[in-house]
XYZ file of C-alpha atoms in Angstrom:
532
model
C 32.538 79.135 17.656
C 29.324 80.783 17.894
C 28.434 83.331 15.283
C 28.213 87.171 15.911
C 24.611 87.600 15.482
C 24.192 84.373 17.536
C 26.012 86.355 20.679
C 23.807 89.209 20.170
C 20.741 87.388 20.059
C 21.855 85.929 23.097
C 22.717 89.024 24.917
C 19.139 90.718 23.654
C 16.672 91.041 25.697
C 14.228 88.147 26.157
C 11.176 90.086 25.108
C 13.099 91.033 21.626
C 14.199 87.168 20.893
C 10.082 86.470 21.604
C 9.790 88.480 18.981
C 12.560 86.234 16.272
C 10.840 82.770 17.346
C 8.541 80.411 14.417
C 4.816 81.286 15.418
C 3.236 78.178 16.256
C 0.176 76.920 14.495
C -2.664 76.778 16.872
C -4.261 73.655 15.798
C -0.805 71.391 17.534
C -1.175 73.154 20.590
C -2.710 71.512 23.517
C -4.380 73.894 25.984
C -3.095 73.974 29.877
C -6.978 73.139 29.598
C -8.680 70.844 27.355
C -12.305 70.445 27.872
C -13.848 67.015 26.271
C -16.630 64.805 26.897
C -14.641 62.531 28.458
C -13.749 64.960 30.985
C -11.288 67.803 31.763
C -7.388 67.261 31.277
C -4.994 69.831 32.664
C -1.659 70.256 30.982
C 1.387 72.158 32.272
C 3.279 73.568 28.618
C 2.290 70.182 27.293
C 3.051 67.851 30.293
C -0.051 66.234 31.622
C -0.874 66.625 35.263
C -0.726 63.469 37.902
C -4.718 63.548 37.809
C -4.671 64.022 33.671
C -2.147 61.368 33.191
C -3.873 58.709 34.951
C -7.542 59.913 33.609
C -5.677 59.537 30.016
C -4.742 55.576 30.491
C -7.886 54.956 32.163
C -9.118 56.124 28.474
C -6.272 54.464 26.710
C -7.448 50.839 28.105
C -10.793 51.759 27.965
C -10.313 52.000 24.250
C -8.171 48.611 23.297
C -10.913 46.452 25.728
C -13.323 48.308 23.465
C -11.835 47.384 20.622
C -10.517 43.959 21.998
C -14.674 43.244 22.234
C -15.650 44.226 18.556
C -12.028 42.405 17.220
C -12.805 39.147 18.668
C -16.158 38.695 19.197
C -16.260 36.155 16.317
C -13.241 34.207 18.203
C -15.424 34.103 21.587
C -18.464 32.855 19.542
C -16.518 29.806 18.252
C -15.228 28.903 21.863
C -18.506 29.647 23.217
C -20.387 26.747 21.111
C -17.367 24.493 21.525
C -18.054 25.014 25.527
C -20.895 24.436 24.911
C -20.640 20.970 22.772
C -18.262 19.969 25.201
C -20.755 20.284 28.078
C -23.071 17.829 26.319
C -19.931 15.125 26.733
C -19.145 16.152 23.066
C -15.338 15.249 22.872
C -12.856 16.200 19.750
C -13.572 14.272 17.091
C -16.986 13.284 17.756
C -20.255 14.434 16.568
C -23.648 15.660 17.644
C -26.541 15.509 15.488
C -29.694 16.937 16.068
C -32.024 14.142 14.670
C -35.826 15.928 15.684
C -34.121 18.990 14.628
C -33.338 22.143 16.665
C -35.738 23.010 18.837
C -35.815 26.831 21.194
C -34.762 24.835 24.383
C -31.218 25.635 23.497
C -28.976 28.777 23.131
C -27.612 29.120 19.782
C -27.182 32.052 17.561
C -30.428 32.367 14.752
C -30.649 28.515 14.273
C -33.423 27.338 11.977
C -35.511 24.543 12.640
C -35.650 22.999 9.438
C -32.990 21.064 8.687
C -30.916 18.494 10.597
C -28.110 20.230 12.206
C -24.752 18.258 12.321
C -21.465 19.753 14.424
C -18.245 18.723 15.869
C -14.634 20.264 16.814
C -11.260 19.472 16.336
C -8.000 19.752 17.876
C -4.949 19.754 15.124
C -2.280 19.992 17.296
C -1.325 16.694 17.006
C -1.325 16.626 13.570
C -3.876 16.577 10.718
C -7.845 15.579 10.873
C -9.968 14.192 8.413
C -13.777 14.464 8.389
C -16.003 12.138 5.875
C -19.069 14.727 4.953
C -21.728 12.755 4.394
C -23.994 13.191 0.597
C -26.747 15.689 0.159
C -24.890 18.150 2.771
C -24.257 21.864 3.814
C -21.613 22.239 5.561
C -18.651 24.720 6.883
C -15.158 24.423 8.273
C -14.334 27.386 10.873
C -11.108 27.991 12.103
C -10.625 29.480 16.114
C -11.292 32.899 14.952
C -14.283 32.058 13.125
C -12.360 32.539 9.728
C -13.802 30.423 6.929
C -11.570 27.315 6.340
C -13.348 25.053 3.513
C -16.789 24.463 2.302
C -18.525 20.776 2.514
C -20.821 19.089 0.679
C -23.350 21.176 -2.128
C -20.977 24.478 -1.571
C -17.882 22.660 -1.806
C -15.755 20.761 -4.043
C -17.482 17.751 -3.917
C -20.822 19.496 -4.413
C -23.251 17.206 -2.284
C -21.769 13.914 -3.794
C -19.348 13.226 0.067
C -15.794 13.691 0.126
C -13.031 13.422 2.535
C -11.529 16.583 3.716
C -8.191 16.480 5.163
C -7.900 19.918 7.554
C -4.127 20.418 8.033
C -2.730 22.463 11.029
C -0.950 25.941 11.163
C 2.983 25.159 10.104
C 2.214 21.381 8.987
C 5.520 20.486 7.076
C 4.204 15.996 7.630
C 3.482 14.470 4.217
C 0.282 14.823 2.155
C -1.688 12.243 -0.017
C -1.449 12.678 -3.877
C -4.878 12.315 -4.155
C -8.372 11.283 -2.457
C -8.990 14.281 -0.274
C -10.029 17.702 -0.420
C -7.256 19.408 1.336
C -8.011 22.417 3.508
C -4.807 24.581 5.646
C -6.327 26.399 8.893
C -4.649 28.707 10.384
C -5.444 27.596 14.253
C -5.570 24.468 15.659
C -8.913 24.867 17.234
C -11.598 23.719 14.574
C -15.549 24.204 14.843
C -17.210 22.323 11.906
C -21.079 21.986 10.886
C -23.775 21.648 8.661
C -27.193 20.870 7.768
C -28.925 18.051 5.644
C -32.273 18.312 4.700
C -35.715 16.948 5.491
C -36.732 13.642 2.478
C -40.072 15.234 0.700
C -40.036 18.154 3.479
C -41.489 15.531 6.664
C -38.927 13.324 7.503
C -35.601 13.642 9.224
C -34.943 9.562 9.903
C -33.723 8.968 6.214
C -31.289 11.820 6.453
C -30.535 10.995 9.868
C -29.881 7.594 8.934
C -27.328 8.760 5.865
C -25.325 11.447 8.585
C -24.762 8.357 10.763
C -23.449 6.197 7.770
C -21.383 8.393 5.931
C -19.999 10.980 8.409
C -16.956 10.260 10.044
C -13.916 12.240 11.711
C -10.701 10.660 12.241
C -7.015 11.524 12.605
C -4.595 11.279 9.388
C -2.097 8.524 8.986
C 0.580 9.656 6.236
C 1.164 7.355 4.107
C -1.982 5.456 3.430
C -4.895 5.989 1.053
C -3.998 8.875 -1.436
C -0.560 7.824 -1.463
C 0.551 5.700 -4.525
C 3.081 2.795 -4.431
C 4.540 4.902 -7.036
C 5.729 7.920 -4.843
C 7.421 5.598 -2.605
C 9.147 3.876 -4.885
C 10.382 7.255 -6.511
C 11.633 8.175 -2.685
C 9.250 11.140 -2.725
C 6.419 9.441 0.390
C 6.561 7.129 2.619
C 3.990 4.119 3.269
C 1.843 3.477 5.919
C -1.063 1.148 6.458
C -4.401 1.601 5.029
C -6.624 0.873 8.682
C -10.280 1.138 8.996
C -10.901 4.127 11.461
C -12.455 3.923 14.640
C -16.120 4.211 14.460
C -16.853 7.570 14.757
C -19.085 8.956 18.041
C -22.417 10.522 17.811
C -24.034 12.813 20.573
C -27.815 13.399 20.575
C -28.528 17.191 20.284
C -32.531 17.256 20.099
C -34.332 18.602 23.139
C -30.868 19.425 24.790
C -30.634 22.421 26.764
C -27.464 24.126 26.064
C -25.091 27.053 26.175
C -23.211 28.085 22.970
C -23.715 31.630 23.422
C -20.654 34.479 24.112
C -21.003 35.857 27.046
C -21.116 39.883 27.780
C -19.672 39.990 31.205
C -16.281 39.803 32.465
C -15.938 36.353 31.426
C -16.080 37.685 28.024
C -12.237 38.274 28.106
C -11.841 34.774 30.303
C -13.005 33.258 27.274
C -10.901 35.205 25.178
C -7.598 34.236 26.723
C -8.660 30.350 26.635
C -8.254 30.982 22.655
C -5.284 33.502 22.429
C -3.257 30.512 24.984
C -4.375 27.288 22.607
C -3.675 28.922 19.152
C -0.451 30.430 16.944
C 0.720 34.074 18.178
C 0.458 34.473 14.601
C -3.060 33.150 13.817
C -4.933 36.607 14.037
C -3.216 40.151 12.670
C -1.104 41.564 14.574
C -3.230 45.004 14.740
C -6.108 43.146 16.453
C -3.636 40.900 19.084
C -2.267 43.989 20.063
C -5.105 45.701 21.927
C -5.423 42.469 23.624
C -1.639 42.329 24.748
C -2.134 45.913 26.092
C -4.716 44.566 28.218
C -2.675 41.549 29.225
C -3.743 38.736 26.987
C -0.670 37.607 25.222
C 0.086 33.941 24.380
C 2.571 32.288 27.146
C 1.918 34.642 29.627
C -0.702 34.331 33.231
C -3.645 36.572 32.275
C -3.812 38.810 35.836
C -5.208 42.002 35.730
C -4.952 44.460 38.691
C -8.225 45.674 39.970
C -8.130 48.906 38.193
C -7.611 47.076 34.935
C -10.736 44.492 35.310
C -12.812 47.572 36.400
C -12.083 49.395 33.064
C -12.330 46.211 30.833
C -15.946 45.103 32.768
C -17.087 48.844 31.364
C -15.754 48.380 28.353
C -17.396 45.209 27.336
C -20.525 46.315 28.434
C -20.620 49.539 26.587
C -19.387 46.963 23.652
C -21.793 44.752 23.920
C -24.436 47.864 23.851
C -23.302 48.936 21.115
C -22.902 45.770 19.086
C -26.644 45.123 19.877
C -27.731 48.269 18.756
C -26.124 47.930 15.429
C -28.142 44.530 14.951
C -31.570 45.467 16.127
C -31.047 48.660 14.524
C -29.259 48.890 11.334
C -28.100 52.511 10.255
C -26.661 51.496 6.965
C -29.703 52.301 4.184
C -27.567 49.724 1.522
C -28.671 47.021 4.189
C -32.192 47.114 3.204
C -33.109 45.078 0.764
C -35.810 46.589 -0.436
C -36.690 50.450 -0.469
C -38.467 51.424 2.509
C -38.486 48.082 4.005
C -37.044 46.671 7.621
C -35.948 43.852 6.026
C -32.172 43.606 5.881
C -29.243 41.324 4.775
C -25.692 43.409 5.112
C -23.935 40.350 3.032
C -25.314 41.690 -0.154
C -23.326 45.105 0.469
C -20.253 43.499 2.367
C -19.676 40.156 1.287
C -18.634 37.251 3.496
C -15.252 39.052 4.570
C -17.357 42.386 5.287
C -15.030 44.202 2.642
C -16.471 43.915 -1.479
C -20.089 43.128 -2.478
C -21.302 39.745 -3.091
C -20.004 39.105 -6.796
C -23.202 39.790 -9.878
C -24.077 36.312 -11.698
C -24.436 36.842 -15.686
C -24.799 35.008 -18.304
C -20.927 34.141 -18.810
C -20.481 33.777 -14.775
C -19.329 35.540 -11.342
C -18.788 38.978 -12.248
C -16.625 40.411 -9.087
C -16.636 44.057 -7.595
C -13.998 45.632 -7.532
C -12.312 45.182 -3.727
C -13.296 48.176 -1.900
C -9.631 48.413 0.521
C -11.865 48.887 4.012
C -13.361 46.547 6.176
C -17.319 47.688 6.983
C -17.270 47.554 10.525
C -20.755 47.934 11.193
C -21.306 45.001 9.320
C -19.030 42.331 10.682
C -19.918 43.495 14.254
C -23.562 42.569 13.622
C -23.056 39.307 11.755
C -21.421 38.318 14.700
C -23.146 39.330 17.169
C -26.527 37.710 15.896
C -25.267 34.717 13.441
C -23.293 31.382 13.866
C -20.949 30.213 10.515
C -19.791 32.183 7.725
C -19.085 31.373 4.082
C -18.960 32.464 0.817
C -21.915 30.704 0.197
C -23.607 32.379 2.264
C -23.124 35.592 0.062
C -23.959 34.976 -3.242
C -26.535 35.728 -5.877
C -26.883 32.015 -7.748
C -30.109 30.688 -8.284
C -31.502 27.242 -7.417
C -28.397 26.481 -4.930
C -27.441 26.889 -1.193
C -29.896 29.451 0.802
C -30.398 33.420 1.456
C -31.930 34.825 4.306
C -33.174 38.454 5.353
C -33.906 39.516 8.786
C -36.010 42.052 10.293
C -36.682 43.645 14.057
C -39.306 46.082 13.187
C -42.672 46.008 11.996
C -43.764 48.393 8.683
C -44.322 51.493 11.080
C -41.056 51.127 11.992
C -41.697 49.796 15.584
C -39.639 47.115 17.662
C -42.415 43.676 17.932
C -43.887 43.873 21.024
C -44.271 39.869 22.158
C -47.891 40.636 23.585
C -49.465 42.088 20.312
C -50.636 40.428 17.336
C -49.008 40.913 13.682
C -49.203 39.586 10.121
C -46.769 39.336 7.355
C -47.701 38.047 3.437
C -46.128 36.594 1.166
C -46.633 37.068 -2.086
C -47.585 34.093 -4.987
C -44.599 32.306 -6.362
C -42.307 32.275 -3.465
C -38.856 32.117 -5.125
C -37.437 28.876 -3.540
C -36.699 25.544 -5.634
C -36.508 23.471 -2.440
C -38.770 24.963 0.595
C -39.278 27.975 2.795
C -39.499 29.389 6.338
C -39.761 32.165 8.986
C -38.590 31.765 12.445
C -39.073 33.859 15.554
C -35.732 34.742 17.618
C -35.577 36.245 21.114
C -33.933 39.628 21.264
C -31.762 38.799 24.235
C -30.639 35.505 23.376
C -30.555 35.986 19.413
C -31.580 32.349 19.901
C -35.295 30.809 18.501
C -37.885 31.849 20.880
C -38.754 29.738 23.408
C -42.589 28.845 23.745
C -44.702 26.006 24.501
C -44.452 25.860 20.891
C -40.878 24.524 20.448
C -40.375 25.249 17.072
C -41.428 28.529 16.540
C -41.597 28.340 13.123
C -43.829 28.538 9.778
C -42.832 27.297 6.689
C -43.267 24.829 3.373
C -42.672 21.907 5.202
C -45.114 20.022 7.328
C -42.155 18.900 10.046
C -42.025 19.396 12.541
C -44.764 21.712 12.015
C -47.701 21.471 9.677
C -47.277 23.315 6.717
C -48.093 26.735 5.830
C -51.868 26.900 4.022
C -51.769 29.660 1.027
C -54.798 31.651 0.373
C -57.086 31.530 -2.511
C -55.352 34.168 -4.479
C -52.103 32.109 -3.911
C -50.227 34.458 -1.362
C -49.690 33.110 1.995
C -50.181 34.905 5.475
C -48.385 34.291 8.611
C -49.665 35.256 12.247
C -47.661 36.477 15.320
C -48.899 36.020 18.542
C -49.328 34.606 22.228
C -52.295 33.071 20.978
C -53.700 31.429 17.948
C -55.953 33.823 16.135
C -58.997 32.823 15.420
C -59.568 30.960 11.800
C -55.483 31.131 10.933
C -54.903 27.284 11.027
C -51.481 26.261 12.743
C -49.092 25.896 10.317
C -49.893 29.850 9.627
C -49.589 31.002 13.011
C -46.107 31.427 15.179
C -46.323 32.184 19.256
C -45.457 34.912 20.360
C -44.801 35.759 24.205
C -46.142 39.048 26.428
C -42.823 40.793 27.609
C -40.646 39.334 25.031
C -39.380 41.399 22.175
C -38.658 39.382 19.469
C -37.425 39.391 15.247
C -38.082 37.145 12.694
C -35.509 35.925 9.626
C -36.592 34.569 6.055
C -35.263 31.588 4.986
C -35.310 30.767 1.077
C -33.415 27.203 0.282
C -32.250 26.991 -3.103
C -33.664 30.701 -4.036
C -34.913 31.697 -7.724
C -34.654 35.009 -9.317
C -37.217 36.580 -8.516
C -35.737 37.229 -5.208
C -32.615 38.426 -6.953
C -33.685 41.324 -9.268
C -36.770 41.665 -6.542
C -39.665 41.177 -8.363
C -41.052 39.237 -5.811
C -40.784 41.209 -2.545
C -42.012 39.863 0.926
C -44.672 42.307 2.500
C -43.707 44.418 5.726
C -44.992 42.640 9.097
C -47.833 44.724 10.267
C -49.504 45.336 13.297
C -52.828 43.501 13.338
C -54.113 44.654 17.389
């Protein structure tokens, strides 16, 4: 039964019960008009027009291919250099091995060409892999979304001695060996491995060459053979299997090659994409990144057909993305990226560490000391990593001396200015550069992120005197390197890296096995300046 003051509310004129109702804050109202950059929407009491509503989902999907782009860029990458081993005849379980080293012929994220360059992929669906890393190695495991698995050989648990590492698929529930193996669990089936072995006495890749071929090999498991004891079976607790000498393992030539392992930027961007949301676990990336791409129709079991309108929108999207991922690396907002003060040099490890969330830990006397974990991922970061660099690891963030490498980057010259490929520039570094094993700079191509290619081939300068002579110091112990389409006049080869007219280009520092002085700085490589 309604109240009395209810029925004469009700009976009031409407003016007067205006006059009873809450006032309404005006920051939740939305305007019949709302004026935006991204145009003008037109609302009716809060309902959207026709026009407004579909303007406001062409923004909506805008947004998640957007973010799709800068979420999985690292996922594309991965497929991208499998594609791109696998167009060299490459096959799962094999290997290529870059025996003259890396050269600029062929697209690859900021390779160096110093070291011997070793790769391969694997498929675990069919159950566990092992791989045989061979001694005096570098190497990574990556899983399909470019998520560091396990460290091999001088970063890893059998630190540059060989080991056998057993990867083990997603929801593996098979037996494991007691012993023998370094075990590693990915979460995708898709596997990218590789590493590096260096040069013997800095000139020489056939000695190395010859150890990869020896010791590497990649195989499938077999329960129940080596690293499983007589004892367990006896106990009930494993079964046996044979102990069988694997098939000899495959090796692809990678030196002169001309390859693609690059991600593309176009619509085939999110072609790519689907190829790795179909062949891994629903559950292998976080379900707040899979679900911009399910809004745009990537979802695992399901055709990947968008309408017209869709692939228009996503095409935009990826390449406003892709601008904007670019910018970020050739133009690095973050100050803390900087290595030095005042300096283009940059390294954005340091600052985010090797899951772009906590600093790289401090090394003391009595060990790692750890930062705090921050609780936010540093976007900025991880979107230029990936967008300019292959493998990641936490060895490639750390601060220990005499072990593993450390690298800055840098696009601009000491005014400041992007490198013009037709001009001629210097950079000098100082006496006593802080490296126990050897050194180099090498020139990338803006567009490719991939070494610059010149008549050159290895556009590099270094320590070593392969495949390149090495770099001459001058009398007062620093050494200066040259940039440009032409060797200067007096500067001797090894000191001298071409350049191309209407190429931009940027240069990374490479320190193997860095010393301290790079660490608290007091050894700081000069600014590259503009010589003519």
């Amino acid at each position: 039964m309604l109240s009395f003051a209810t029925i004469c509310l009700l009976l009031s004129p409407l003016d007067a019960r205006a006059d009873t109702l809450t006032p309404v804050p005006p920051s939740v109202v939305t305007p019949n008009v709302v004026e935006t950059s991204r145009g003008t929407f037109e609302f009716k009491d809060g309902a959207p027009t026709e026009a407004t509503a579909r303007a406001l989902y062409d923004q909506n999907d805008f947004t998640f291919a957007y973010r799709t782009f800068m979420d999985t860029m690292r996922g594309v990458s991965i497929r991208a250099l499998r594609r791109g081993m696998e167009d060299m005849g490459v096959k799962k379980n094999e290997v290529m091995v870059f025996s003259e080293l890396m050269d600029a012929k062929s697209l690859f994220l900021t390779p160096n060409a110093d070291t011997i360059y070793v790769m391969g992929w694997l498929d675990l669906s069919e159950g566990p892999v092992v791989i045989e890393s061979p001694p005096e190695f570098l190497g990574i495991v990556q899983d399909a979304w470019f998520h560091w698995v396990t460290d091999m050989g001088s970063p890893g648990p059998d630190r540059g001695l060989g080991g056998k590492y057993l990867i083990v698929p997603p929801g593996y529930d098979g037996q494991l060996p007691e012993g023998g193996y370094f075990i590693a669990h990915a979460k995708t089936n898709g596997i990218l491995w590789f590493g590096r072995s260096f040069l013997k006495d800095g000139n020489d890749p056939k000695p190395s060459v010859e150890v990869i071929k020896k010791y590497t090999k990649v195989y499938p498991f077999t329960p129940g053979g080596f690293g499983t004891s007589i004892a367990s079976f006896l106990a009930g607790t494993a079964k046996l299997g044979k102990i069988t000498e694997p098939a000899a393992t495959v090796f692809h030539e990678g030196s002169g090659k001309v390859m693609n392992t690059l991600p593309p930027n176009d619509w085939s961007y999110f072609e790519l994409l689907n190829q790795v949301v179909q062949s891994e676990p629903a559950t292998a990336l976080d379900v707040e990144l899979m679900g911009p791409m399910a809004a745009l129709g990537i979802v695992k079991g399901q055709p990947f057909a968008p309408d017209a309108r869709m692939k228009a929108i996503m095409t935009d999207a990826v390449a406003v993305a892709n601008a904007a991922s670019r910018n970020v690396f050739m133009n690095p907002r973050d100050p803390d990226w900087f290595y030095y003060q005042d300096s283009s040099w940059f390294n954005m490890l340091f600052e985010s560490g090797f899951e772009f969330e906590t600093p790289i830990p401090e090394i003391t006397p009595e060990g790692a000391k750890p930062f705090p974990p921050t609780g936010y991922r540093q976007m900025d970061a991880r979107t230029a990593f990936f967008y300019g660099i292959t493998g990641i690891t936490p060895a490639m963030a750390m601060r220990l001396t005499g072990v593993g490498s450390q690298y800055l980057l840098t696009a601009k010259d000491a005014d400041k200015n992007y490198f013009d490929g037709s001009k001629t520039y210097k950079v000098t570094l100082p006496k006593g550069i802080p490296q126990a094993n050897f050194w180099s700079l090498t020139v990338y191509d803006n567009m490719t992120r991939s070494m610059l290619d010149t008549p050159q081939r290895y556009p590099r300068a270094g320590s070593q005197s392969y495949p390149s002579p090495a770099a001459k110091a001058d009398a007062d112990g620093s050494t200066t390197i040259y940039f440009s389409p032409t060797q200067p006049d007096g500067v001797g080869r090894g000191n001298w890296i071409q350049t191309m007219p209407g190429k931009g280009w940027f240069v990374g520092l490479r320190l193997y096995s860095p010393l301290k002085p790079f660490f608290d700085k007091s050894w700081r490589i000069g600014e590259i300046e503009l010589v003519k």
